[in-house]
Amino acid sequence: MIDPKDKNLPKIDVEDSQATEHVKVSRRLFLGGSAALAGIASTLGAGMGSSLLSSSAHATSGADSTVGPGELDEYYGFWSGGHSGEVRVLGLPSMRELMRIPVFNVDSATGWGITNESKAVLGENAPLNGDSHHPHMSMTNGSYDGKYVFINDKANTRVARIRCDIMKTDKITTIPNCQAVHGLRVQKVPYTKYVFANAEFRIPHPNNGLNMDDVPGYYTLFNGVDAESMDVAWQVIVDGNLDNTDADYTGKYAFSTSYNSEGATDLAGSMKAERDHLVIFNIERIEAAVKSGKFITLPGSDVPVLDGRKGSELTRYVPVPKNPHGINTAPGGKYAVANGKLSPTVTMFQLDKFDSLFDDKIKPRDTIVAEVELGLGPLHTAFDGKGNAFTTLFIDSQVCKWNIEKAIHAYNGESVDYILQKLDVHYQPGHNHTSMGETRDADGKYLVSLQKFSKDRFLQCGPLHPENDQLIDISGEEMKLIHDGPTYAEPHDCMIVHRSKVKTRKLYDRKDPTFAATITMAKADGVDVYTQNKVIHDGNKVRVYMTSVAPVYGINEFRVKQGDEVTVVVTNLDQIEDVTHGFCMVNHGVQMEISPQQTASVTFTADKPGVQWFYCNWFCHALHMEMRGRMLVEPA
Ligand code: K7E
Ligand code: CUA
Ligand code: CA
């Protein structure tokens, strides 16, 4: 291993940090350093040597990522924005960022977190930070149905839903009784009735400060969220903690990895056991138990809480090495793979054995058909639908392509080479994802590998680096790296959806529920927002209803008293695709988007006397600069 203090190593000075001659050396340094951090330094050597040879190899043939000017991408990519709290939409294969969807964050471009409509979704006094990890689209019969994208917020224990027709967040639910929702996937079959969301951290119950030292008594919960109402339908108490989750292709089972079967509260304690476990949840039995009233409730919510700890008929625990992380169901529906993280192995389950397991005809480990070594730090696995799997190796900084059936043969003692290829990625991959790969329609064209570190791959932008999302062509025998894509803090996960599955609106429907409450308020004021411009004075509340048609607002000036609470409602009458207006009240911390045929509103206090200009902040017309008006504030 390289000692960073070795004087013979070339110095990497800041001025010259982009110079190519440093790249290889600094990469080696980097790998050594971070592996040591991971605490598995002793086993490092193996995967590294061979991989360095091909580190700068780029694709010279086959698919590339070029999507020419005026051409459209073939796939939508939905990207978690990590601790930015948002979701991003990318086009593939270009990897161009097409859109940002604010979810758990504040966004001044669209007014998310500022407008009344977004505040209604976020909820009263909602936290304005988020840590989004796992975006997943609703499914019907095991494939994307283009309806919703769901995403978790680990930071504030929430699950959000994005409507795909307008690409906006329309519901956010805080999950009660637990802390840090991490794993999130959807029920694939027959349709997404439930969003499965598991909470990671074990806590005391009730968490009232009186039982904090009773660590063995802590527990966490697996949650079924109703995809339509977004209410929590039920919660299941488990042993150990929960990390990632996935579901099968029959609709009967969901399963979650646990890295802390030890129930420890510190790092060393959570690495003690050689095996942690996969918890399998029997959805039919859970629903039956809820129906028959076999549940408790916890203080602060009326959600049915079921006991799924060891020995329960609702769950089964399968021992899996060691601090397993990702769990991924293969497109055929036959297998699922748990990724070993601290074990160089992946554990493969044959899903049709789960029935026998729940009937106690076989033992938990009898559901395992292979447990094979791939390399160091396996975190997540994706599939091409042609019998091959792609596993990210965090510590080796590689993607390992392996064959599922060959792995089973090897596990059964035959001498077969199940590893087909290892490709260097740059650097330290977490999730990866194949085109349509978490559905029945996996098409084996593209693989995206999401790297946590980009180090020397891009122009430097100070100490904080972007992540590096790499596009890999998997259509041929060999994986080929075809694109480096910097992304901001921090896509954990993404999904790649064929564009034929997503149908979006070009204009808002006037009946859109996102602004229905605002229309109801206008009606109560006797205002038809679509045809009228009107100022309603209601004590110290003022409601200003105005239309917008490029390049004018329906109201050029309005008068209020200092201290009035002012609500401005803007309805964009433009029927032309792409003509979005904005509304910004200068010096009042207020701005928002009003897309064609949309109504949006914002409320603020007119606390400054005098002339206060407002203007349109989305460029809409040659006279966009002139699209402005005055709020005249009479001093108190
Ligand atoms: Cu692996 Cu939050 Cu899906 Cu990150 S998790 S990598
Ligand atoms: Cu309207 Cu700019
Ligand atoms: Ca453990």
XYZ file of C-alpha atoms and ligand atoms in Angstrom:
645
model
C 0.000 0.000 0.000
C 1.158 3.529 -0.771
C 2.270 5.624 2.133
C 1.139 9.195 1.510
C 4.141 10.435 3.471
C 6.599 8.722 1.116
C 8.971 11.465 -0.066
C 9.583 9.751 -3.405
C 6.011 10.248 -4.496
C 5.432 13.170 -6.872
C 3.903 16.171 -5.124
C 0.433 17.126 -6.196
C 0.427 20.875 -6.017
C -2.804 22.794 -6.162
C -1.799 24.990 -9.118
C -1.114 22.031 -11.285
C -3.755 19.651 -10.038
C -5.308 19.287 -13.482
C -2.094 18.124 -15.122
C -2.498 14.701 -16.666
C 0.847 13.257 -15.549
C -0.399 13.356 -11.978
C -3.580 11.582 -12.705
C -2.477 7.990 -12.416
C -0.353 8.487 -9.346
C -2.962 10.504 -7.523
C -5.544 7.893 -8.322
C -3.432 5.189 -6.725
C -2.913 7.355 -3.699
C -6.588 7.959 -3.531
C -7.565 4.326 -3.733
C -5.119 3.381 -1.012
C -6.306 6.135 1.278
C -9.991 5.537 1.009
C -9.698 1.793 1.288
C -7.840 2.252 4.529
C -10.730 4.372 5.697
C -13.087 1.589 4.912
C -11.137 -0.504 7.332
C -10.438 -3.380 5.007
C -6.939 -2.387 4.075
C -5.528 -5.823 4.725
C -7.351 -7.378 1.810
C -6.894 -4.519 -0.602
C -4.153 -5.695 -2.957
C -6.136 -8.230 -4.937
C -8.526 -6.348 -7.148
C -6.307 -3.394 -7.891
C -3.346 -4.465 -9.952
C -5.162 -5.821 -12.940
C -7.630 -2.986 -13.062
C -5.054 -0.231 -13.387
C -4.027 -1.535 -16.778
C -7.292 -0.650 -18.434
C -8.003 2.481 -16.444
C -7.791 4.950 -19.303
C -9.370 2.758 -21.956
C -12.271 4.429 -23.674
C -14.743 2.988 -26.073
C -13.707 3.258 -29.669
C -16.641 1.418 -31.206
C -20.235 0.467 -30.477
C -22.786 2.801 -28.962
C -21.749 6.247 -27.913
C -23.461 8.918 -25.891
C -23.834 11.452 -28.693
C -27.292 12.875 -29.108
C -26.953 15.559 -31.756
C -28.409 19.058 -31.596
C -32.160 18.837 -32.052
C -32.232 15.098 -31.414
C -33.994 13.547 -28.453
C -32.702 11.040 -25.957
C -34.108 7.535 -25.887
C -34.468 7.275 -22.106
C -35.476 9.372 -19.166
C -33.189 9.010 -16.219
C -34.621 9.902 -12.806
C -31.774 10.811 -10.524
C -31.815 11.250 -6.809
C -30.301 14.605 -5.875
C -29.023 13.192 -2.582
C -28.612 15.789 0.112
C -29.695 18.535 -2.298
C -33.093 17.018 -1.491
C -34.287 17.163 -5.091
C -34.812 14.801 -8.013
C -33.261 15.417 -11.408
C -34.343 14.268 -14.799
C -31.577 13.360 -17.217
C -31.719 12.251 -20.817
C -29.878 9.088 -21.796
C -27.586 8.383 -23.496
C -26.580 12.046 -23.621
C -26.592 12.271 -19.804
C -27.764 15.860 -20.197
C -29.680 17.252 -17.266
C -33.174 18.070 -18.528
C -34.998 19.203 -15.421
C -34.811 19.516 -11.667
C -37.764 18.589 -9.530
C -37.605 20.196 -6.105
C -38.901 17.844 -3.432
C -37.482 18.232 0.072
C -35.629 21.468 -0.712
C -36.407 25.113 -1.436
C -36.057 26.142 -5.053
C -36.093 29.803 -5.978
C -36.585 29.200 -9.691
C -39.939 27.484 -9.293
C -40.828 28.897 -5.888
C -40.959 25.431 -4.320
C -41.082 25.991 -0.573
C -42.183 29.610 -1.216
C -45.556 29.327 -2.970
C -48.738 28.457 -1.116
C -49.298 25.436 -3.361
C -45.875 23.943 -2.554
C -46.229 24.755 1.143
C -49.477 22.806 1.144
C -47.568 19.760 -0.157
C -44.616 20.231 2.193
C -46.860 20.793 5.193
C -46.890 23.269 8.041
C -43.415 24.017 9.439
C -41.873 21.368 7.207
C -38.105 21.003 7.337
C -36.562 22.552 4.236
C -33.680 20.154 3.955
C -33.685 16.630 2.687
C -31.515 13.642 1.857
C -33.084 11.834 -1.040
C -31.750 8.421 -1.998
C -34.041 6.159 -3.962
C -36.271 7.342 -6.806
C -38.523 4.587 -8.125
C -41.408 4.712 -10.560
C -44.773 3.115 -9.981
C -45.318 -0.130 -11.876
C -48.116 -2.149 -13.369
C -47.502 -5.826 -14.122
C -43.824 -5.505 -13.341
C -43.007 -2.578 -15.591
C -43.042 1.198 -15.298
C -46.459 2.765 -15.765
C -45.348 6.383 -16.019
C -47.595 7.551 -13.227
C -45.493 8.468 -10.228
C -41.944 8.555 -8.985
C -41.495 7.989 -5.267
C -38.471 9.064 -3.270
C -37.361 8.861 0.351
C -35.920 11.542 2.600
C -33.530 9.922 5.010
C -32.875 13.248 6.762
C -36.451 13.816 7.918
C -38.040 10.359 7.615
C -40.329 11.231 4.708
C -41.563 9.725 1.470
C -42.561 11.942 -1.447
C -44.447 11.348 -4.647
C -43.787 13.095 -7.945
C -46.458 13.207 -10.634
C -44.834 12.267 -13.916
C -47.332 14.159 -16.090
C -46.172 17.536 -14.777
C -42.947 16.387 -13.084
C -43.828 18.047 -9.788
C -44.028 16.735 -6.252
C -47.660 16.328 -5.223
C -47.529 14.502 -1.850
C -45.121 14.223 1.027
C -45.719 11.916 3.974
C -43.773 11.887 7.203
C -43.427 8.340 8.459
C -44.302 8.196 12.153
C -42.645 6.159 14.915
C -39.248 5.841 13.269
C -36.084 7.630 12.198
C -34.353 7.868 8.804
C -36.284 6.190 6.014
C -33.581 4.785 3.769
C -34.509 1.880 1.502
C -37.428 2.520 -0.850
C -38.879 0.404 -3.656
C -42.322 -0.221 -5.030
C -44.562 -3.242 -5.247
C -44.083 -4.395 -8.840
C -47.011 -6.777 -9.266
C -49.932 -6.647 -9.923
C -49.457 -2.890 -9.536
C -47.881 -0.495 -7.078
C -50.328 -0.675 -4.249
C -47.562 -0.135 -1.709
C -44.381 1.839 -1.602
C -42.034 -0.091 0.673
C -39.957 2.226 2.797
C -37.748 1.007 5.588
C -36.476 3.048 8.479
C -32.821 2.553 9.233
C -32.130 3.593 12.798
C -33.346 1.695 15.834
C -34.944 3.868 18.522
C -36.656 3.331 21.885
C -40.464 3.102 21.960
C -41.902 5.332 23.201
C -38.990 7.661 22.443
C -39.630 9.942 25.380
C -36.192 10.108 26.967
C -37.022 7.694 29.790
C -35.627 4.524 28.211
C -32.623 5.697 26.216
C -30.219 3.239 27.815
C -32.350 0.212 27.022
C -30.485 -0.383 23.749
C -31.685 -4.000 23.291
C -35.238 -2.634 23.495
C -34.757 -0.298 20.537
C -36.376 -1.265 17.247
C -37.077 0.066 13.777
C -39.957 -0.381 11.348
C -40.652 -1.575 7.827
C -43.386 0.552 6.260
C -46.039 -0.054 3.646
C -47.149 3.311 2.239
C -50.351 3.358 0.189
C -49.228 4.649 -3.219
C -52.498 6.465 -3.973
C -53.393 8.035 -0.616
C -49.761 8.220 0.543
C -50.941 7.209 4.004
C -48.868 4.713 5.930
C -50.954 1.533 5.665
C -48.978 -0.488 8.211
C -45.642 -0.785 9.963
C -43.756 -3.920 10.907
C -41.357 -4.120 13.856
C -38.127 -5.936 13.001
C -35.015 -7.243 14.672
C -31.807 -5.498 13.667
C -31.859 -2.402 11.516
C -32.906 -2.040 7.873
C -30.841 -0.749 4.970
C -32.177 -1.340 1.435
C -35.314 -3.005 0.168
C -36.841 -4.529 -2.951
C -39.871 -6.568 -3.947
C -40.546 -9.670 -5.996
C -42.512 -10.180 -9.215
C -45.468 -11.969 -7.660
C -46.544 -9.195 -5.299
C -46.250 -11.570 -2.349
C -42.920 -10.552 -0.867
C -40.738 -7.604 -0.060
C -37.325 -7.939 1.546
C -34.779 -5.724 3.250
C -31.137 -6.015 4.114
C -29.913 -5.339 7.632
C -26.328 -4.351 8.368
C -26.806 -4.041 12.095
C -28.262 -7.334 13.248
C -26.023 -6.743 16.252
C -28.229 -3.881 17.406
C -25.109 -1.862 18.096
C -24.946 1.883 18.501
C -21.337 2.206 17.324
C -19.302 1.257 14.260
C -17.268 -1.560 15.789
C -20.355 -3.140 17.278
C -22.168 -3.224 13.935
C -19.274 -5.132 12.337
C -19.005 -7.888 14.954
C -21.173 -10.573 13.434
C -19.961 -12.480 10.380
C -23.507 -12.576 9.141
C -26.343 -10.100 9.394
C -29.583 -10.857 7.601
C -32.186 -10.328 4.966
C -35.685 -9.858 6.352
C -38.451 -11.191 4.111
C -41.911 -9.709 4.543
C -45.022 -11.691 3.662
C -47.411 -9.068 2.299
C -50.519 -11.283 2.302
C -49.986 -12.233 5.933
C -49.318 -8.615 6.900
C -52.572 -7.520 5.238
C -54.476 -10.357 6.919
C -53.060 -9.415 10.324
C -54.094 -5.787 9.835
C -57.559 -6.902 8.750
C -58.047 -9.124 11.764
C -56.903 -6.377 14.134
C -53.743 -8.172 15.310
C -51.811 -4.968 15.755
C -50.869 -2.283 18.210
C -50.548 1.435 17.701
C -47.745 3.618 18.946
C -48.230 7.005 20.614
C -48.663 9.791 18.108
C -50.243 7.850 15.243
C -53.030 5.401 14.535
C -51.042 3.382 11.992
C -51.350 -0.376 12.616
C -48.035 -1.683 13.942
C -47.351 -5.419 13.621
C -44.687 -7.471 15.325
C -42.353 -8.970 12.716
C -39.488 -9.833 15.008
C -37.863 -13.273 14.845
C -40.446 -16.007 15.302
C -43.253 -13.970 13.728
C -45.364 -15.531 10.991
C -45.067 -12.268 9.050
C -41.337 -12.421 8.439
C -38.360 -14.705 7.916
C -34.727 -13.887 8.630
C -32.020 -15.260 6.345
C -28.417 -14.937 7.569
C -26.294 -13.066 4.998
C -22.641 -11.985 5.172
C -21.641 -9.205 6.208
C -23.287 -5.827 6.674
C -25.133 -6.423 3.377
C -26.221 -3.276 1.549
C -28.156 -3.362 -1.760
C -30.866 -5.893 -2.512
C -31.882 -6.247 -6.140
C -34.443 -8.455 -7.826
C -33.467 -9.794 -11.246
C -35.834 -8.972 -14.141
C -36.911 -12.561 -14.703
C -38.293 -12.590 -11.180
C -36.481 -15.774 -10.311
C -33.659 -14.379 -8.221
C -32.706 -11.542 -5.928
C -29.198 -10.591 -4.928
C -27.973 -9.179 -1.613
C -24.665 -7.355 -1.871
C -22.166 -8.203 0.852
C -20.360 -4.867 1.364
C -17.956 -6.084 4.063
C -17.963 -9.508 2.479
C -16.587 -9.827 -1.069
C -19.608 -11.924 -1.931
C -23.117 -11.523 -3.202
C -25.841 -13.817 -1.884
C -28.425 -14.992 -4.407
C -31.913 -16.050 -3.352
C -34.292 -18.150 -5.403
C -37.550 -16.357 -4.825
C -39.927 -19.243 -5.489
C -38.466 -20.928 -2.401
C -39.942 -18.261 -0.149
C -43.340 -20.008 -0.070
C -41.730 -23.139 1.397
C -39.716 -21.028 3.800
C -42.855 -19.404 5.179
C -44.476 -22.839 5.405
C -41.432 -23.961 7.433
C -40.644 -26.724 4.937
C -37.109 -25.432 4.436
C -34.554 -23.522 6.478
C -33.749 -19.842 5.811
C -30.381 -20.541 4.153
C -32.037 -23.120 1.865
C -33.388 -20.223 -0.167
C -29.844 -19.360 -1.225
C -28.722 -20.757 -4.570
C -25.369 -19.041 -4.801
C -22.977 -17.038 -2.675
C -20.069 -16.124 -4.845
C -17.068 -13.883 -4.583
C -16.932 -10.888 -6.900
C -14.437 -8.460 -5.382
C -14.152 -5.912 -2.626
C -17.062 -3.891 -1.366
C -20.055 -5.129 -3.413
C -22.847 -2.552 -2.913
C -25.490 -2.817 -5.623
C -26.364 -5.050 -8.572
C -28.127 -4.333 -11.848
C -29.233 -6.715 -14.618
C -29.316 -6.796 -18.407
C -32.285 -9.148 -18.761
C -30.024 -11.584 -20.631
C -28.858 -13.531 -17.607
C -26.021 -11.250 -16.577
C -25.579 -9.118 -13.504
C -23.444 -6.042 -12.868
C -22.260 -5.415 -9.355
C -20.523 -2.293 -8.114
C -17.367 -2.945 -6.124
C -16.852 0.126 -4.006
C -13.368 -0.629 -2.775
C -12.064 -2.019 -6.050
C -13.582 0.930 -7.969
C -14.980 -1.494 -10.498
C -18.137 -2.836 -11.997
C -18.099 -6.629 -12.118
C -20.112 -8.319 -14.854
C -21.043 -11.859 -13.934
C -23.362 -14.564 -15.190
C -26.199 -15.661 -12.917
C -26.528 -19.303 -13.999
C -22.759 -19.790 -14.098
C -22.529 -18.440 -10.559
C -25.013 -21.072 -9.418
C -22.967 -23.794 -11.087
C -19.791 -22.482 -9.476
C -21.480 -22.400 -6.080
C -22.432 -26.026 -6.612
C -18.777 -26.933 -7.006
C -18.323 -26.936 -10.782
C -15.277 -25.142 -12.043
C -16.923 -22.422 -14.091
C -15.767 -18.870 -14.516
C -18.803 -16.851 -13.634
C -17.011 -13.494 -13.706
C -17.109 -12.191 -17.270
C -15.441 -8.792 -16.957
C -14.349 -6.144 -14.511
C -14.426 -2.553 -15.690
C -12.762 0.326 -13.897
C -15.045 3.130 -12.854
C -13.859 6.438 -11.443
C -14.042 6.225 -8.490
C -15.759 4.225 -5.768
C -19.195 3.308 -7.133
C -22.361 3.067 -5.067
C -25.525 2.293 -6.978
C -25.642 1.244 -10.572
C -28.616 0.901 -12.821
C -29.419 -0.612 -16.201
C -31.929 0.642 -18.752
C -35.358 -0.637 -17.636
C -33.333 -2.983 -15.409
C -35.602 -3.080 -12.362
C -38.558 -4.157 -14.510
C -39.609 -7.102 -16.622
C -38.550 -5.038 -19.645
C -34.830 -4.887 -18.878
C -33.309 -4.243 -22.310
C -29.593 -4.618 -21.674
C -28.496 -1.465 -23.477
C -27.043 0.899 -20.922
C -25.595 0.741 -17.452
C -25.048 3.801 -15.314
C -22.547 3.537 -12.507
C -22.780 6.252 -9.874
C -19.414 7.091 -8.382
C -19.031 8.817 -5.066
C -15.738 10.421 -6.014
C -14.631 12.133 -9.222
C -11.156 13.182 -8.122
C -9.244 13.947 -11.341
C -11.957 13.432 -13.952
C -13.132 17.028 -14.230
C -11.828 20.573 -14.000
C -11.348 21.343 -10.348
C -13.941 23.459 -8.585
C -12.393 23.805 -5.165
C -12.259 21.220 -2.414
C -15.812 20.069 -2.972
C -15.982 17.742 -5.953
C -18.912 16.633 -8.025
C -19.836 12.982 -8.137
C -19.161 11.117 -11.379
C -21.977 9.241 -13.073
C -20.576 7.084 -15.829
C -22.501 5.672 -18.737
C -21.511 2.210 -19.871
C -22.586 0.483 -23.053
C -23.588 -3.077 -22.133
C -25.179 -4.067 -25.448
C -22.156 -6.137 -26.517
C -20.107 -8.863 -24.878
C -17.920 -6.284 -23.206
C -18.876 -3.324 -21.087
C -17.639 -0.099 -22.614
C -17.335 3.169 -20.764
C -18.786 5.889 -22.996
C -19.453 8.957 -20.878
C -18.374 10.751 -17.723
C -21.084 12.852 -16.138
C -20.450 15.179 -13.213
C -23.398 15.485 -10.854
C -23.992 17.476 -7.732
C -24.505 16.217 -4.214
C -25.135 13.217 -4.298
C -27.053 10.863 -6.531
C -27.259 7.617 -4.624
C -29.557 5.977 -7.032
C -31.293 6.510 -10.325
C -33.525 4.633 -12.719
C -33.615 4.548 -16.483
C -37.025 4.580 -18.112
C -37.698 4.230 -21.825
C -39.253 7.449 -23.095
C -42.285 5.567 -24.413
C -43.346 5.004 -20.782
C -43.544 8.668 -19.825
C -46.246 11.000 -21.101
C -45.990 14.572 -19.932
C -48.304 17.547 -20.357
C -47.238 20.557 -22.400
C -49.662 22.918 -20.668
C -51.399 22.660 -17.318
C -54.927 21.350 -17.200
C -57.049 24.118 -15.708
C -58.518 21.488 -13.395
C -55.117 20.446 -12.056
C -55.383 19.566 -8.363
C -52.124 21.374 -7.518
C -53.919 24.724 -7.602
C -57.491 23.598 -6.873
C -57.391 25.082 -3.352
C -56.311 28.434 -4.768
C -59.221 28.401 -7.235
C -61.579 27.596 -4.361
C -60.225 30.583 -2.436
C -60.757 32.806 -5.505
C -64.328 31.574 -5.906
C -65.033 32.468 -2.291
C -63.801 35.973 -3.184
C -66.138 35.960 -6.193
C -63.222 35.937 -8.615
C -62.832 33.883 -11.760
C -59.040 33.859 -11.996
C -59.127 33.027 -15.681
C -61.078 36.093 -16.784
C -60.783 38.613 -13.995
C -58.123 40.800 -12.416
C -59.173 41.945 -8.987
C -57.842 43.166 -5.645
C -59.795 42.024 -2.595
C -59.292 43.881 0.700
C -60.263 41.734 3.656
C -59.233 43.543 6.856
C -55.448 43.511 6.913
C -55.419 40.738 4.324
C -55.183 41.624 0.640
C -55.668 39.151 -2.168
C -54.453 40.222 -5.586
C -55.734 38.153 -8.504
C -53.954 38.826 -11.754
C -53.544 37.159 -15.091
C -50.394 37.064 -17.162
C -50.088 37.136 -20.921
C -46.655 37.822 -22.356
C -45.510 40.497 -21.723
C -48.059 41.947 -19.289
C -49.660 41.189 -15.984
C -53.389 41.858 -15.799
C -52.690 44.293 -12.948
C -50.105 47.028 -13.325
C -50.369 48.420 -9.815
C -52.161 47.730 -6.554
C -52.371 49.559 -3.257
C -51.984 48.071 0.247
C -51.278 49.314 3.770
C -47.958 48.679 5.471
C -48.245 45.500 7.515
C -50.914 43.937 5.315
C -50.624 40.257 4.554
C -50.638 40.133 0.766
C -51.460 37.073 -1.320
C -50.685 37.377 -5.020
C -52.391 34.858 -7.292
C -51.151 34.760 -10.870
C -52.859 32.809 -13.634
C -50.877 32.358 -16.829
C -53.301 32.588 -19.739
C -50.688 31.862 -22.371
C -51.512 28.739 -24.316
C -48.158 28.498 -25.980
C -45.839 25.680 -24.946
C -42.787 26.902 -23.040
C -44.062 30.429 -22.264
C -43.590 30.357 -18.512
C -43.919 33.561 -16.526
C -42.606 34.364 -13.111
C -43.590 36.634 -10.294
C -40.971 38.242 -8.097
C -41.703 40.912 -5.511
C -38.409 42.749 -5.094
C -36.941 42.779 -1.573
C -39.625 40.491 -0.174
C -38.045 37.050 -0.582
C -40.743 36.029 -3.003
C -40.592 34.497 -6.441
C -42.312 31.712 -8.350
C -42.970 29.981 -11.637
C -46.286 30.187 -13.467
C -46.217 27.835 -16.456
C -48.755 28.020 -19.294
C -52.302 27.588 -17.966
C -51.053 27.309 -14.386
C -52.242 29.266 -11.370
C -49.757 29.901 -8.584
C -49.868 31.988 -5.452
C -47.602 33.376 -2.801
C -48.237 35.142 0.492
C -45.983 37.710 2.154
C -46.136 40.749 4.420
C -45.975 44.211 2.882
C -43.703 45.470 5.629
C -41.917 48.213 3.684
C -43.688 51.464 2.837
C -43.436 53.122 -0.559
C -43.117 51.841 -4.098
C -42.315 48.138 -4.309
C -41.776 46.823 -7.810
C -42.655 43.338 -8.914
C -41.459 41.763 -12.129
C -41.585 38.641 -14.250
C -38.489 36.555 -13.572
C -38.876 33.930 -16.299
C -37.825 35.262 -19.693
C -41.023 35.151 -21.736
C -41.005 37.781 -24.473
C -38.915 40.466 -26.172
C -40.543 42.832 -23.671
C -39.938 40.512 -20.698
C -37.946 43.237 -18.917
C -40.961 45.498 -19.233
C -43.262 42.892 -17.632
C -43.467 44.515 -14.217
C -45.691 46.543 -11.943
C -45.894 48.400 -8.655
C -47.188 47.560 -5.221
C -47.917 50.906 -3.564
C -47.573 50.556 0.198
C -49.114 53.314 2.312
C -47.170 53.808 5.534
C -48.861 52.553 8.685
Cu -26.266 2.443 -1.555
Cu -28.792 5.224 0.225
Cu -29.088 3.212 -1.968
Cu -26.255 5.326 -1.349
S -27.589 3.752 -0.669
S -24.933 4.001 -2.468
Cu -43.405 37.106 -18.345
Cu -41.061 37.234 -18.346
Ca -23.259 -6.235 11.031
